[in-house]
GROMACS .gro file of N, CA, C and O in nm:
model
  436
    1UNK      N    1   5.157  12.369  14.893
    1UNK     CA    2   5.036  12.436  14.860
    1UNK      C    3   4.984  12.386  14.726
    1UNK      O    4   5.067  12.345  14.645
    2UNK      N    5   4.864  12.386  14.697
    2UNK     CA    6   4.782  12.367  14.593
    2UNK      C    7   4.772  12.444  14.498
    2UNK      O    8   4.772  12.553  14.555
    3UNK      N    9   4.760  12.468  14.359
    3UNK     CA   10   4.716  12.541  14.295
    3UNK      C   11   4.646  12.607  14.312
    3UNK      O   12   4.536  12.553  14.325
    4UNK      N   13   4.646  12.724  14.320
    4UNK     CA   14   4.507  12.838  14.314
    4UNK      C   15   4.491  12.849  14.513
    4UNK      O   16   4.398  12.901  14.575
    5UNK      N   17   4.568  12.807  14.547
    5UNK     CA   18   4.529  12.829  14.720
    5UNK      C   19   4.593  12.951  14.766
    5UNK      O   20   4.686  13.003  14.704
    6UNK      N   21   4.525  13.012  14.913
    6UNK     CA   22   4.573  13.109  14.937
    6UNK      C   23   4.551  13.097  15.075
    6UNK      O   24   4.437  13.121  15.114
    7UNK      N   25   4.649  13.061  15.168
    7UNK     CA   26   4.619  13.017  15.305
    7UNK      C   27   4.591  13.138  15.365
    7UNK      O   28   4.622  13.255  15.340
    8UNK      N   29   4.507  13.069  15.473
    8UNK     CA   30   4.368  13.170  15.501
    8UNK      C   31   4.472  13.258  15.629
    8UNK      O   32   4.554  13.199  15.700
    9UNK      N   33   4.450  13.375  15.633
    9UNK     CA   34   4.483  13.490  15.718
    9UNK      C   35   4.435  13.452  15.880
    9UNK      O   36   4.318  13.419  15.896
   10UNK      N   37   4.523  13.457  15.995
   10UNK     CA   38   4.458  13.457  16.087
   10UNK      C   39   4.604  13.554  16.185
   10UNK      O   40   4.723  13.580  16.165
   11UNK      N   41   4.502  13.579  16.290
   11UNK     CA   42   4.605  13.665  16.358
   11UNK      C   43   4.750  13.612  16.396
   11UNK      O   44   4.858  13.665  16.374
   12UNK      N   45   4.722  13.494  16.459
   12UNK     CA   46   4.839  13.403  16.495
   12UNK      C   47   4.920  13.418  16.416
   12UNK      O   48   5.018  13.489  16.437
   13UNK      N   49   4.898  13.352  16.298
   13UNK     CA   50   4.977  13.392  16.166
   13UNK      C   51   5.114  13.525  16.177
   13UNK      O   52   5.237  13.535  16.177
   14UNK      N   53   4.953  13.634  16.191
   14UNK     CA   54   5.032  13.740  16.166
   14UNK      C   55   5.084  13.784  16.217
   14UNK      O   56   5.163  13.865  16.169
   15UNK      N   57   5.076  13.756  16.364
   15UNK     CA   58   5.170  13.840  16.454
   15UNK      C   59   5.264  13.734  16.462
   15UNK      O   60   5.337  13.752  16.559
   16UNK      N   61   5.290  13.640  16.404
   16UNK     CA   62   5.415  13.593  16.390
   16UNK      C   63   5.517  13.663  16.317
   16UNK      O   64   5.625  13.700  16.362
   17UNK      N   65   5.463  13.683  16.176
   17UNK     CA   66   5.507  13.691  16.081
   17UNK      C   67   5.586  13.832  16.084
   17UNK      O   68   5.697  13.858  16.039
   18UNK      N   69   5.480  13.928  16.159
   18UNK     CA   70   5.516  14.026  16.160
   18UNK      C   71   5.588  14.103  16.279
   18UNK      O   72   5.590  14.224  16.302
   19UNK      N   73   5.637  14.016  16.336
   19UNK     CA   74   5.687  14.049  16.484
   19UNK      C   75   5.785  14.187  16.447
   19UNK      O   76   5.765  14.302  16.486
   20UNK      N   77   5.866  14.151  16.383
   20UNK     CA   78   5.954  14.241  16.346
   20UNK      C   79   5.953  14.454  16.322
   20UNK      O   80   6.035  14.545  16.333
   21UNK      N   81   5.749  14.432  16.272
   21UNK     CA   82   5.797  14.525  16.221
   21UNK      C   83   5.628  14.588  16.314
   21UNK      O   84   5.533  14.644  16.260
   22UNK      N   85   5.644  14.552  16.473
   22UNK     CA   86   5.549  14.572  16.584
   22UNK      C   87   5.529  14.728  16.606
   22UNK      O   88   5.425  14.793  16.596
   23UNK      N   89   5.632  14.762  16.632
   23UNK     CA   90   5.677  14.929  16.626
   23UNK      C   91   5.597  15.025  16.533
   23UNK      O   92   5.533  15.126  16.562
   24UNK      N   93   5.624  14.954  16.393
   24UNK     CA   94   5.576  15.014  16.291
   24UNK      C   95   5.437  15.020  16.277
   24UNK      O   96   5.399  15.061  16.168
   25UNK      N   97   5.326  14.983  16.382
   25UNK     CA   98   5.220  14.920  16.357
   25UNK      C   99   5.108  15.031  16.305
   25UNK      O  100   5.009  15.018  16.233
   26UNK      N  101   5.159  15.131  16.365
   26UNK     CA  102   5.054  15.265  16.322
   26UNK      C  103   4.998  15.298  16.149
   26UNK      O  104   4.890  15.311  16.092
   27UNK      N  105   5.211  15.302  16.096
   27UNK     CA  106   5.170  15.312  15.981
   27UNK      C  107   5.132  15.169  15.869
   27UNK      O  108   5.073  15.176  15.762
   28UNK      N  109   5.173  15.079  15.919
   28UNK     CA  110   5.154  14.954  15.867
   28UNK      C  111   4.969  14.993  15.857
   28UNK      O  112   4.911  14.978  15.749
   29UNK      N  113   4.890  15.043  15.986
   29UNK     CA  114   4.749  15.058  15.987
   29UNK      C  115   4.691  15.124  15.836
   29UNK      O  116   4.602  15.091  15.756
   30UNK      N  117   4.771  15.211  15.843
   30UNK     CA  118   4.761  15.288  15.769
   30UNK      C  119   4.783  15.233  15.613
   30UNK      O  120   4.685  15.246  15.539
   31UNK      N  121   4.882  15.183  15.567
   31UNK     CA  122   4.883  15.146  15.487
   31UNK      C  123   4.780  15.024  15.426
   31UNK      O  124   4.762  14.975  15.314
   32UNK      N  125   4.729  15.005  15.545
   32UNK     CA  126   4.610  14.864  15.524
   32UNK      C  127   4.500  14.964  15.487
   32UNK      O  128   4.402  14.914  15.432
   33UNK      N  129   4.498  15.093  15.506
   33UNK     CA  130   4.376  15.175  15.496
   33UNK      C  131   4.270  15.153  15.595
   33UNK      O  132   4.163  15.106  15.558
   34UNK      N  133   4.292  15.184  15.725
   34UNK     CA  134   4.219  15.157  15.839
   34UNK      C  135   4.245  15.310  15.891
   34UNK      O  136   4.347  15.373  15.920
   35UNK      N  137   4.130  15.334  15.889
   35UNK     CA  138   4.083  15.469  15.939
   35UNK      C  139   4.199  15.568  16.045
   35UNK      O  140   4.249  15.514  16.144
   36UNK      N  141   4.219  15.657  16.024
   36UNK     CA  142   4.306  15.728  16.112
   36UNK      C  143   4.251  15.749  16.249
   36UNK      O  144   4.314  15.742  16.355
   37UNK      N  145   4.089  15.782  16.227
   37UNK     CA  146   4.043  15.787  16.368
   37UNK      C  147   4.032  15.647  16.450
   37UNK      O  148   4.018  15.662  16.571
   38UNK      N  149   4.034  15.549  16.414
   38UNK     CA  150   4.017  15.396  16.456
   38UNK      C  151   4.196  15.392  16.466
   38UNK      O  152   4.186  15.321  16.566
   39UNK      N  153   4.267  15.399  16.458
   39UNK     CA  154   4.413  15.331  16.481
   39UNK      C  155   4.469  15.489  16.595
   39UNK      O  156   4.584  15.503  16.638
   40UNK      N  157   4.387  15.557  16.612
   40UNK     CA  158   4.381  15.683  16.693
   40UNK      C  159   4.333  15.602  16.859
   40UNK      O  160   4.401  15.594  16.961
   41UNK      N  161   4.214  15.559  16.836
   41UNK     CA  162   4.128  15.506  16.950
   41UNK      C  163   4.242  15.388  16.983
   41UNK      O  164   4.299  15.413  17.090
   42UNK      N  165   4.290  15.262  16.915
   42UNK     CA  166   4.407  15.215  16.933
   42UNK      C  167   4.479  15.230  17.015
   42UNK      O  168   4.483  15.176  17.125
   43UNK      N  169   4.578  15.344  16.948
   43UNK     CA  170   4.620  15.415  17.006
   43UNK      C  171   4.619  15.471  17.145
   43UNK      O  172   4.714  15.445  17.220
   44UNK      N  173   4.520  15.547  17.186
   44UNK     CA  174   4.471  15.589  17.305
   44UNK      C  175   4.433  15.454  17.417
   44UNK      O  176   4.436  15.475  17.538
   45UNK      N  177   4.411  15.363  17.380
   45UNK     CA  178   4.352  15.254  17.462
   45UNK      C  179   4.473  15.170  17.474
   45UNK      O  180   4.466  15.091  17.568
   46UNK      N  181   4.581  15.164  17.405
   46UNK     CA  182   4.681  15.070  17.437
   46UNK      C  183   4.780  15.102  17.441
   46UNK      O  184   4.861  15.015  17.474
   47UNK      N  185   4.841  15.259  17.409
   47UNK     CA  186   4.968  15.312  17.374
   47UNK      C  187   5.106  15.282  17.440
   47UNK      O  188   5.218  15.301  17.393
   48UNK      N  189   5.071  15.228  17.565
   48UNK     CA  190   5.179  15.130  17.658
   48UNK      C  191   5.233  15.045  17.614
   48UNK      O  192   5.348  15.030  17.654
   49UNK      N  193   5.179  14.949  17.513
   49UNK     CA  194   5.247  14.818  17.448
   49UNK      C  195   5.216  14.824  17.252
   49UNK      O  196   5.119  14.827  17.176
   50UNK      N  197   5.333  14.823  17.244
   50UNK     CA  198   5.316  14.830  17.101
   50UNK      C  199   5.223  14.692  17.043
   50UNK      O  200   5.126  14.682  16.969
   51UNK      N  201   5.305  14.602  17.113
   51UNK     CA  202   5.243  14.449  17.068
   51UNK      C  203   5.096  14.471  17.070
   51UNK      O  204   5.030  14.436  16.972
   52UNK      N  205   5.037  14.528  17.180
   52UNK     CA  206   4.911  14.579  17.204
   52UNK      C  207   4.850  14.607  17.083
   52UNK      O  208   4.779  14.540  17.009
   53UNK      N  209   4.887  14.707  17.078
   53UNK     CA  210   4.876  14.818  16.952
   53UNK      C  211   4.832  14.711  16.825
   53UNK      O  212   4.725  14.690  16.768
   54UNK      N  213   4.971  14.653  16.812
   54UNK     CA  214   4.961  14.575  16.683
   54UNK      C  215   4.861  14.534  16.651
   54UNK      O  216   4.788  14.576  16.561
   55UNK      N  217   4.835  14.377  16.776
   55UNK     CA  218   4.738  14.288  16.778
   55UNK      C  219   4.633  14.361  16.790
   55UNK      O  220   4.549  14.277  16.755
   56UNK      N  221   4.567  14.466  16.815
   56UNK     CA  222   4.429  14.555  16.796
   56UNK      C  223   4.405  14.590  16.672
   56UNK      O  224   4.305  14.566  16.605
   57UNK      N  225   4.520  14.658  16.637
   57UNK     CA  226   4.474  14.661  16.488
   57UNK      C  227   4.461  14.590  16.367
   57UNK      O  228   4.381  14.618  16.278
   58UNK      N  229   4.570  14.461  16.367
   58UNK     CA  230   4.548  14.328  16.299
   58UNK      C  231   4.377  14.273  16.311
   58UNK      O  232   4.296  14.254  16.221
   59UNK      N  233   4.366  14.261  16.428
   59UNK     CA  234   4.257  14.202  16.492
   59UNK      C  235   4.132  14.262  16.408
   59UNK      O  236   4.040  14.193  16.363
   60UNK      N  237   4.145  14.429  16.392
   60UNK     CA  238   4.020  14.536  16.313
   60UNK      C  239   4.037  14.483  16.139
   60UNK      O  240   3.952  14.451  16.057
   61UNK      N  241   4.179  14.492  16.132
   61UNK     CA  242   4.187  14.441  15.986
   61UNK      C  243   4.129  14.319  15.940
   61UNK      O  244   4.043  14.311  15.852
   62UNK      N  245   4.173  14.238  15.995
   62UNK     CA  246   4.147  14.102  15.970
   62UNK      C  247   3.940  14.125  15.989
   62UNK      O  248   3.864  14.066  15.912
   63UNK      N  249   3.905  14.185  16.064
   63UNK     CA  250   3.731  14.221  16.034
   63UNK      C  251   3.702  14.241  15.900
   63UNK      O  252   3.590  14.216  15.855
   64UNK      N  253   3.804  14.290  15.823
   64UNK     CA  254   3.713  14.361  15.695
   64UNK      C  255   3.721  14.242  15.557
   64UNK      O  256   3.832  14.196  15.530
   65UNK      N  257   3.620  14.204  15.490
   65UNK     CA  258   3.589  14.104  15.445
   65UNK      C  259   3.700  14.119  15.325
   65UNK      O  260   3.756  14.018  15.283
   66UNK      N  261   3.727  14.228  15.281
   66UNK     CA  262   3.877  14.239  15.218
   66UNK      C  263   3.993  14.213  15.196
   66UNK      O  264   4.054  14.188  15.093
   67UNK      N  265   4.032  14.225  15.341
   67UNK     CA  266   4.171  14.142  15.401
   67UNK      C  267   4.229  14.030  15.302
   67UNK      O  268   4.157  13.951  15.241
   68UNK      N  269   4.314  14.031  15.296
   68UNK     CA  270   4.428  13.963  15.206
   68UNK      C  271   4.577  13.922  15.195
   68UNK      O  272   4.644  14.005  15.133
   69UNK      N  273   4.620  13.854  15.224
   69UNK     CA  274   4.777  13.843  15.170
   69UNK      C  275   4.814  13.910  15.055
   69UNK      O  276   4.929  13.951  15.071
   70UNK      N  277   4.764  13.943  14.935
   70UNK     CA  278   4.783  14.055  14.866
   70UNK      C  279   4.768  14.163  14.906
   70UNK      O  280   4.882  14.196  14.875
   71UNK      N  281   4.722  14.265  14.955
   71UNK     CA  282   4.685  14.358  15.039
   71UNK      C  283   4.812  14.364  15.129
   71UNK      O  284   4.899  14.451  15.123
   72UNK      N  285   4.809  14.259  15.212
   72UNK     CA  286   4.905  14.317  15.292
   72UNK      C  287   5.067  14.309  15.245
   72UNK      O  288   5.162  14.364  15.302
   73UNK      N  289   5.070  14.245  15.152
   73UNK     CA  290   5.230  14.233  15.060
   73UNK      C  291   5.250  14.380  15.004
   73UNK      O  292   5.361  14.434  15.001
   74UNK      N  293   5.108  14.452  14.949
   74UNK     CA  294   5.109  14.524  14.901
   74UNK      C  295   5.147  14.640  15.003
   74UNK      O  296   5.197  14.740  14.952
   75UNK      N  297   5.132  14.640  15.113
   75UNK     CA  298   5.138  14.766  15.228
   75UNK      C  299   5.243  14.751  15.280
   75UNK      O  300   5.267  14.854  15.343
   76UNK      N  301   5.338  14.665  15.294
   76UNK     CA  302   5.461  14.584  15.373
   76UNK      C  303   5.530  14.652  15.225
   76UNK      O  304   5.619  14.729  15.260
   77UNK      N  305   5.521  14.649  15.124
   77UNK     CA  306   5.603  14.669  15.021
   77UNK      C  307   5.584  14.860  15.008
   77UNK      O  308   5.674  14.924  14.952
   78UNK      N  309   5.504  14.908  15.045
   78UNK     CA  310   5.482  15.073  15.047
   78UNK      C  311   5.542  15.138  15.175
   78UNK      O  312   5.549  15.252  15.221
   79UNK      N  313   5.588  14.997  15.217
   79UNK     CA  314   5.649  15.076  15.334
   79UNK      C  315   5.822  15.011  15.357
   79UNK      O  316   5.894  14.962  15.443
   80UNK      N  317   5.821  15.045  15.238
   80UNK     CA  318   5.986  14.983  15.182
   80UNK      C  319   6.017  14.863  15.283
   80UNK      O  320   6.109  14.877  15.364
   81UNK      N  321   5.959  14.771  15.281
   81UNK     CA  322   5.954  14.620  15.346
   81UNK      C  323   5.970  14.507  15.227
   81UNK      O  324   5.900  14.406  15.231
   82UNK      N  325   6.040  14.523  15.150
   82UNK     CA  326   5.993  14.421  15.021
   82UNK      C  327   6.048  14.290  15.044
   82UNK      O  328   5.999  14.188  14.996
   83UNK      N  329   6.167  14.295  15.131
   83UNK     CA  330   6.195  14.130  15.147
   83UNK      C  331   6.106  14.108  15.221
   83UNK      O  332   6.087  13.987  15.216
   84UNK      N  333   6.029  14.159  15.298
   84UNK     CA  334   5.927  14.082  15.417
   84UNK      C  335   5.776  14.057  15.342
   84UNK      O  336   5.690  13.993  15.403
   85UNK      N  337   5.756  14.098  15.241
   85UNK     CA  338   5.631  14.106  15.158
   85UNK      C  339   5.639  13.999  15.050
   85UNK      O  340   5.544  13.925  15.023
   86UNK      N  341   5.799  13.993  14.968
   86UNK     CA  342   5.825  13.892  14.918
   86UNK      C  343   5.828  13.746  14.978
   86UNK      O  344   5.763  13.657  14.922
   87UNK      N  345   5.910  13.717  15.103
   87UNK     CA  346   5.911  13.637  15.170
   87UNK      C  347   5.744  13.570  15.220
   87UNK      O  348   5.716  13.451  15.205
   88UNK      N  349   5.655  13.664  15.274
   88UNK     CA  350   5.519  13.598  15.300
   88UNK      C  351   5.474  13.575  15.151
   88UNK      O  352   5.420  13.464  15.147
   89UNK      N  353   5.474  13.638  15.018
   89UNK     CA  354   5.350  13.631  14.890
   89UNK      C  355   5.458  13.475  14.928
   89UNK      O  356   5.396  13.381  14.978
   90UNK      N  357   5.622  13.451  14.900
   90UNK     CA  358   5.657  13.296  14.866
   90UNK      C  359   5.628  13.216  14.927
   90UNK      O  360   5.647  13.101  14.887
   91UNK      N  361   5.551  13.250  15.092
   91UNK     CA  362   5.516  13.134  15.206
   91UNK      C  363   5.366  13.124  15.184
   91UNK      O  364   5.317  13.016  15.220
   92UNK      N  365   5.295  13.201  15.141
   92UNK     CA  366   5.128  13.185  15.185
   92UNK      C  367   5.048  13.272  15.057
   92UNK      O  368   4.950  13.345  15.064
   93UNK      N  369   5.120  13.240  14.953
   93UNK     CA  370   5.028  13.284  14.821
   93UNK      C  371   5.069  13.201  14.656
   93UNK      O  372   5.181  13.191  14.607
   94UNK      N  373   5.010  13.178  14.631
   94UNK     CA  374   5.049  13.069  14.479
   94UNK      C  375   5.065  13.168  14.394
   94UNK      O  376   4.997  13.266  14.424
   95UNK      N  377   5.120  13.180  14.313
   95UNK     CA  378   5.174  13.284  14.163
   95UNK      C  379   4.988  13.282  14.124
   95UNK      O  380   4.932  13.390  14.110
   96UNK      N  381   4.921  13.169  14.112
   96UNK     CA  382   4.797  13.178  14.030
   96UNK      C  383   4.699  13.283  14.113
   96UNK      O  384   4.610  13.346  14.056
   97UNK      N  385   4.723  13.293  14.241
   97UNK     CA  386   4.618  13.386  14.344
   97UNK      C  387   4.637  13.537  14.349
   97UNK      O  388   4.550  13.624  14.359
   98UNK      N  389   4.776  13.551  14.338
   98UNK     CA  390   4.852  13.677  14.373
   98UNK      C  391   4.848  13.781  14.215
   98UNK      O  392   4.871  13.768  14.095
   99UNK      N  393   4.809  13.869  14.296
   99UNK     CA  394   4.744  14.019  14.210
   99UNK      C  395   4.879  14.124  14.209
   99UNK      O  396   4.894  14.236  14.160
  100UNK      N  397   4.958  14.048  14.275
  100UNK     CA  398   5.088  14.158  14.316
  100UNK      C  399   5.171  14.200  14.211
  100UNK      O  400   5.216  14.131  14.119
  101UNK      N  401   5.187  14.319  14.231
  101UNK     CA  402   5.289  14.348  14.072
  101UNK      C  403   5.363  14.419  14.194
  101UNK      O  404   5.327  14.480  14.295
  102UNK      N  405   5.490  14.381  14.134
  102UNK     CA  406   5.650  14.417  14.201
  102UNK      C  407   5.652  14.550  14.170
  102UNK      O  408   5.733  14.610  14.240
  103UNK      N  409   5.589  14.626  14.084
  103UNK     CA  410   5.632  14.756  14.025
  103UNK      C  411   5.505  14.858  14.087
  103UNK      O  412   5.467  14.964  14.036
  104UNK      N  413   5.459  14.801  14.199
  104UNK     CA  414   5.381  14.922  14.270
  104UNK      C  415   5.425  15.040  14.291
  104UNK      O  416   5.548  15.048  14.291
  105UNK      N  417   5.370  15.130  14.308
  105UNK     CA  418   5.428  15.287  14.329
  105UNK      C  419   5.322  15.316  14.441
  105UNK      O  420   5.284  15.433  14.443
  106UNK      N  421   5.268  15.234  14.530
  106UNK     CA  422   5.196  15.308  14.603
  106UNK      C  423   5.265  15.347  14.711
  106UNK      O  424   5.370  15.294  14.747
  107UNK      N  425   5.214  15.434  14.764
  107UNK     CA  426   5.258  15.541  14.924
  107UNK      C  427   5.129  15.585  14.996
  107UNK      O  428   5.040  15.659  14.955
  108UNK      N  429   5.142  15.518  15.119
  108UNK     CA  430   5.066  15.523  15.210
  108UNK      C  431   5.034  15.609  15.318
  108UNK      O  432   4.931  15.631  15.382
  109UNK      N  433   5.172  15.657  15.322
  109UNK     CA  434   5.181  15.792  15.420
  109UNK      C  435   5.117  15.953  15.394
  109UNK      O  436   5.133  16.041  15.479
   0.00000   0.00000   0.00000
């Protein structure tokens, strides 16, 4: 990676990355700050397959011009995930891009 780069977010990506934690996808939503009534409708329309689930709501996230690898290190880490938050900021964020402070206290739930 380049200085100052921040490889660009795409679903593929993420549902790689995040296979692991598919299950979790509700509150992971949540922690991205995606509407309770929108990860509700989700919900209701796919509740058969989590993967489902996931990829719907990645898919809404990744809409909002916000979206970030910081952001989501930051929500993966509020949801006591920190090797998996650490591991992506060291694969797909440069020290110069990343806003992340290790000493977050946020809670999402």
């Amino acid at each position: 990676m380049t200085e100052g780069y921040q490889e660009k977010l795409s679903l593929h990506i993420l549902t790689k990355e995040l296979k692991d934690v598919t299950a979790d996808w509700f509150q992971l939503g949540v922690c991205l700050k995606i509407r309770h009534s929108r990860l509700r409708k989700i919900e209701a329309d796919h509740g058969h397959s989590v993967e489902r689930c996931m990829t719907e709501m990645l898919t809404l996230w990744l809409k909002d011009s916000n979206s970030s690898w910081d952001k989501l290190t930051i929500a993966l880490n509020s949801m006591d995930l920190r090797s998996l938050a650490k591991r992506l900021r060291g694969a797909y964020v440069t020290p110069s891009t990343s806003v992340f402070m290790s000493n977050v206290s946020y809670v999402c739930m």
